[in-house]
Coordinates of C-alpha atoms in Angstrom, one line a residue:
X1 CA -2.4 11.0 -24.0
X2 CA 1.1 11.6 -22.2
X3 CA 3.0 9.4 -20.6
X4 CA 2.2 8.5 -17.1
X5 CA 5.3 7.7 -15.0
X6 CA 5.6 6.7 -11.3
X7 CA 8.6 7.5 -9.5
X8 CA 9.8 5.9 -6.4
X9 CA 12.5 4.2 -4.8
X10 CA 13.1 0.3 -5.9
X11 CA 11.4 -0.7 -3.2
X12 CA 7.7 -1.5 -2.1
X13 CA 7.3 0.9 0.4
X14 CA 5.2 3.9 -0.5
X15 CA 5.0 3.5 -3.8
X16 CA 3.9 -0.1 -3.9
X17 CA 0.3 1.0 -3.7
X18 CA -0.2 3.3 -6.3
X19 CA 1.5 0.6 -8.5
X20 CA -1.3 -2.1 -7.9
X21 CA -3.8 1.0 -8.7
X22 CA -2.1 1.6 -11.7
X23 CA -1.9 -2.3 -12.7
X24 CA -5.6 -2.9 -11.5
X25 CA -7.2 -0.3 -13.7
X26 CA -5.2 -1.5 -16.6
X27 CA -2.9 2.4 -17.4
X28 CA 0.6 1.5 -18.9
X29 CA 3.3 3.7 -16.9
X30 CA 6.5 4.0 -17.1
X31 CA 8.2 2.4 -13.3
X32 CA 10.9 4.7 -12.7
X33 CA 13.3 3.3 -9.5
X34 CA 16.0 5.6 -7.6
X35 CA 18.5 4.5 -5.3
X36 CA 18.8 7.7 -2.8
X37 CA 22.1 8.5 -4.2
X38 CA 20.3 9.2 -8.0
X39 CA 17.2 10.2 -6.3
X40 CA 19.3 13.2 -4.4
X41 CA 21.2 14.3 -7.3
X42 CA 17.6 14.1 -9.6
X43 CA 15.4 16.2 -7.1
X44 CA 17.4 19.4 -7.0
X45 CA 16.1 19.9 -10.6
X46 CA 12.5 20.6 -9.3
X47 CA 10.4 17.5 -10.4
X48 CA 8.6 16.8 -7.2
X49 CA 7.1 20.3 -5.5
X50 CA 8.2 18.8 -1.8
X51 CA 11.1 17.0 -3.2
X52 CA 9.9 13.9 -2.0
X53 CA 8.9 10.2 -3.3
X54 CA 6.7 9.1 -5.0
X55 CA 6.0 11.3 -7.7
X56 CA 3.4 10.8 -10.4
X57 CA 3.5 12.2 -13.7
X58 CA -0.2 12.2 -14.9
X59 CA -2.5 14.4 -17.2
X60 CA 0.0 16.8 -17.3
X61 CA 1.1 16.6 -13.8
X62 CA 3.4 16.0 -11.2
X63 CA 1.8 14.9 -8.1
X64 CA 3.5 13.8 -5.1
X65 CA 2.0 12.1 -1.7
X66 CA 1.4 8.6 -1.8
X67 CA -2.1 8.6 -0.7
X68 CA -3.1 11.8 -2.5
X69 CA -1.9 10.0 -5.8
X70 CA -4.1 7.1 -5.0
X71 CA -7.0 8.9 -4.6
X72 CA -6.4 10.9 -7.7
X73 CA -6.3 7.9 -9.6
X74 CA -9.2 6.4 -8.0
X75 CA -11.2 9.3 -8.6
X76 CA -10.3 9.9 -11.8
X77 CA -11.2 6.0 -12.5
X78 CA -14.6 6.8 -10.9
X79 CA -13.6 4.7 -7.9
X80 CA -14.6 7.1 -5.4
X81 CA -17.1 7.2 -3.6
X82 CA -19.7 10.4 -3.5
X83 CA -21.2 9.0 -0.2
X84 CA -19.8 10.6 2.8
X85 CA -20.2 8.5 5.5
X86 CA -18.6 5.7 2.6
X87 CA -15.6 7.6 1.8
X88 CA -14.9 8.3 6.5
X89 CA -15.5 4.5 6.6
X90 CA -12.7 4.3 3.7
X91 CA -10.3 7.1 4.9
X92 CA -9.8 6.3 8.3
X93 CA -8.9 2.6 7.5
X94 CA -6.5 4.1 5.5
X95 CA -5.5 6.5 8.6
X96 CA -5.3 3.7 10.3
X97 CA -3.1 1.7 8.3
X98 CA -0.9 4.7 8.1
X99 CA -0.3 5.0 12.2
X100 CA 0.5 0.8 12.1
X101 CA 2.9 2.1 9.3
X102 CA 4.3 4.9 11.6
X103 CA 4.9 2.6 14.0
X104 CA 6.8 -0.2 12.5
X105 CA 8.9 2.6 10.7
X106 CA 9.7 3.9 14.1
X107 CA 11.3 0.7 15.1
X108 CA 12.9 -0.5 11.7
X109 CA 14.2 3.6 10.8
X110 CA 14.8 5.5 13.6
X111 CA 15.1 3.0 16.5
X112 CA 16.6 0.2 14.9
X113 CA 14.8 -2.0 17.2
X114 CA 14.0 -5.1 15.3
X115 CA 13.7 -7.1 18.6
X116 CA 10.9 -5.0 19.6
X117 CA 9.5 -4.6 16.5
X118 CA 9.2 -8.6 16.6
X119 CA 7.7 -8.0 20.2
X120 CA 5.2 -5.6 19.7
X121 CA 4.3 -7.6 15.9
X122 CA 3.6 -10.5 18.1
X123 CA 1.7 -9.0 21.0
X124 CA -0.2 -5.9 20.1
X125 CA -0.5 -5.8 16.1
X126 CA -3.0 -8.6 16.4
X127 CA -5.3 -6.7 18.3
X128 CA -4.7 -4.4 14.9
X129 CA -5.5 -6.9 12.4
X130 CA -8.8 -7.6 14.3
X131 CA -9.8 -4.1 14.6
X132 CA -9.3 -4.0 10.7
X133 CA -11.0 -7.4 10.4
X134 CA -14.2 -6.2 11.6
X135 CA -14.8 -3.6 8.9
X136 CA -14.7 -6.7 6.3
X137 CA -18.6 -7.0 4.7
X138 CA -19.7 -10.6 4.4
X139 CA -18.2 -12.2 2.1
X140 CA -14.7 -10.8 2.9
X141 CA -14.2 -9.1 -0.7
X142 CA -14.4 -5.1 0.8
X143 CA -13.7 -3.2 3.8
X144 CA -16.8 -0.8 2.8
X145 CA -19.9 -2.4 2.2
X146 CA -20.0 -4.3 -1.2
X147 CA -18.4 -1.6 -3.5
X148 CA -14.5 -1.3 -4.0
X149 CA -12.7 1.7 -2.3
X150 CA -9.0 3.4 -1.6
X151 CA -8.7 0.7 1.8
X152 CA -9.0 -1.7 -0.4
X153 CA -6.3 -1.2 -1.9
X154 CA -3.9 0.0 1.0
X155 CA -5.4 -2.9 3.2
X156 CA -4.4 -5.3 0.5
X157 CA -1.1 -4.2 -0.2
X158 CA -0.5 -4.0 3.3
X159 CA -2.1 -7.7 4.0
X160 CA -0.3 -8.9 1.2
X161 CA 3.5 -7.6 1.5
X162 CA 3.3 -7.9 5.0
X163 CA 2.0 -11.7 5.4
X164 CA 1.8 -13.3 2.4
X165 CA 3.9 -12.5 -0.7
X166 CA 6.6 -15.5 -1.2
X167 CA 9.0 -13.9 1.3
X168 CA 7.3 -13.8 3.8
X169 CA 4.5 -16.2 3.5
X170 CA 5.8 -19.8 5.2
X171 CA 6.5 -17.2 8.6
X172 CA 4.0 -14.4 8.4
X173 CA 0.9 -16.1 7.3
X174 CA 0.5 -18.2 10.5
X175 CA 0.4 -15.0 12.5
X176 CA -2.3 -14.0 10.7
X177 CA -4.4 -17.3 10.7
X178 CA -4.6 -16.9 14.4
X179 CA -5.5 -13.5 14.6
X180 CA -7.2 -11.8 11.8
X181 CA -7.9 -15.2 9.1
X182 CA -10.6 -12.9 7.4
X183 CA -8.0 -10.8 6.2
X184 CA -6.2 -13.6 4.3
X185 CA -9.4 -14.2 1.9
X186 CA -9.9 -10.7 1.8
X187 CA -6.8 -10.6 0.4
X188 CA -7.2 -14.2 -1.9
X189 CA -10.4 -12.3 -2.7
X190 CA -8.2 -9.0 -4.2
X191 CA -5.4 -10.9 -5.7
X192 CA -8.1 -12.8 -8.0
X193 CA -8.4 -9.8 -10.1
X194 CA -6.5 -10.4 -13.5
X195 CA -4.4 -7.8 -13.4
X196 CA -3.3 -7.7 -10.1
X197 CA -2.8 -11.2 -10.6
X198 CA -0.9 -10.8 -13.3
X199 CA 1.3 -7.8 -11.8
X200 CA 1.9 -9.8 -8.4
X201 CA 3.3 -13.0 -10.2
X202 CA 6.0 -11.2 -12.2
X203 CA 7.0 -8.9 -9.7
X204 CA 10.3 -8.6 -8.1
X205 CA 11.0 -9.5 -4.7
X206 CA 12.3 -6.5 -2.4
X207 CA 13.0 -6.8 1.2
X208 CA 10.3 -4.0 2.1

């Protein structure tokens, strides 16, 4: 079997996860990190078709968009599943996720707005988080019935990075307490797998 290698910036970001993916279902991979300045001088030479990050190298491929790659994996782990209205429930809390994301990039990249990034996390992400809560089953382990699926994972890592990873925790948490406290076992829940376990208590900290 080839090599799998991820590329991506050494950062969380985009590429953060397809990373617990890869850790969860146990693949070894090669964690290849760019700054910009070696990513622009590495891209010219054709590796990734839309010259973008990430980029996994897989089965004989290179295959580039974050969430395509996590589905690929996930699929190709039998992790997808065939039921339609299953896989809507999954994919639009992972659309959902992604227009939060939009939004706090919008501030961070192009605005530069960190004041009102603070502003709006304080006074309309909760609504968010509760939005997101609601799809929880039970017994907070999945956001699709009782069967693991691609939000899990970008929930999670979102959840996780954004609230509670060492960084952030003794700030971020409390937020989350008061509005969506689901989401932190759902998240205690996901961490209590082995190898994500593992992963998140050797991992470097990055700023985002």
């Amino acid at each position: 079997m080839s090599q799998i290698r991820l590329h991506y910036f050494d950062v969380f970001g985009r590429g953060e996860t397809s990373r617990i993916i890869l850790k969860y279902l146990g693949l070894e991979f090669e964690d290849v990190r760019y700054t910009h300045e070696t990513w622009n001088e590495t891209k010219t030479s054709g590796i990734a078709e839309f010259f973008q990050l990430p980029l996994l190298q897989i089965d004989g491929h290179n295959l580039v968009q974050s969430r395509a790659i996590e589905k690929y994996l996930l699929r190709r782990a039998g992790l997808i599943s065939s039921d339609l209205l299953a896989n809507y429930q999954s994919e639009s809390l992972v659309g959902y996720i992604d227009d939060i994301l939009q939004i706090i990039i919008k501030f961070m990249i192009i605005d530069k707005d960190m004041e009102g990034l603070t502003k709006w996390a304080l006074e309309q992400l909760p609504e968010r988080l509760r939005i997101i809560e609601k799809r929880l089953n039970e017994s907070n382990t999945h956001l699709v019935g009782d069967s693991l699926s691609h939000a899990d994972f970008v929930v999670f890592e979102f959840i996780y990075d954004g609230y509670l990873r060492p960084q952030r925790v003794a700030t971020a948490r409390p937020l989350l307490e008061a509005s969506a406290p689901r989401l932190i076992q759902f998240a205690e829940n996901f961490k209590s797998h082995p190898n994500v376990a593992a992963y998140l208590a050797t991992r470097e900290e990055r700023d985002h």
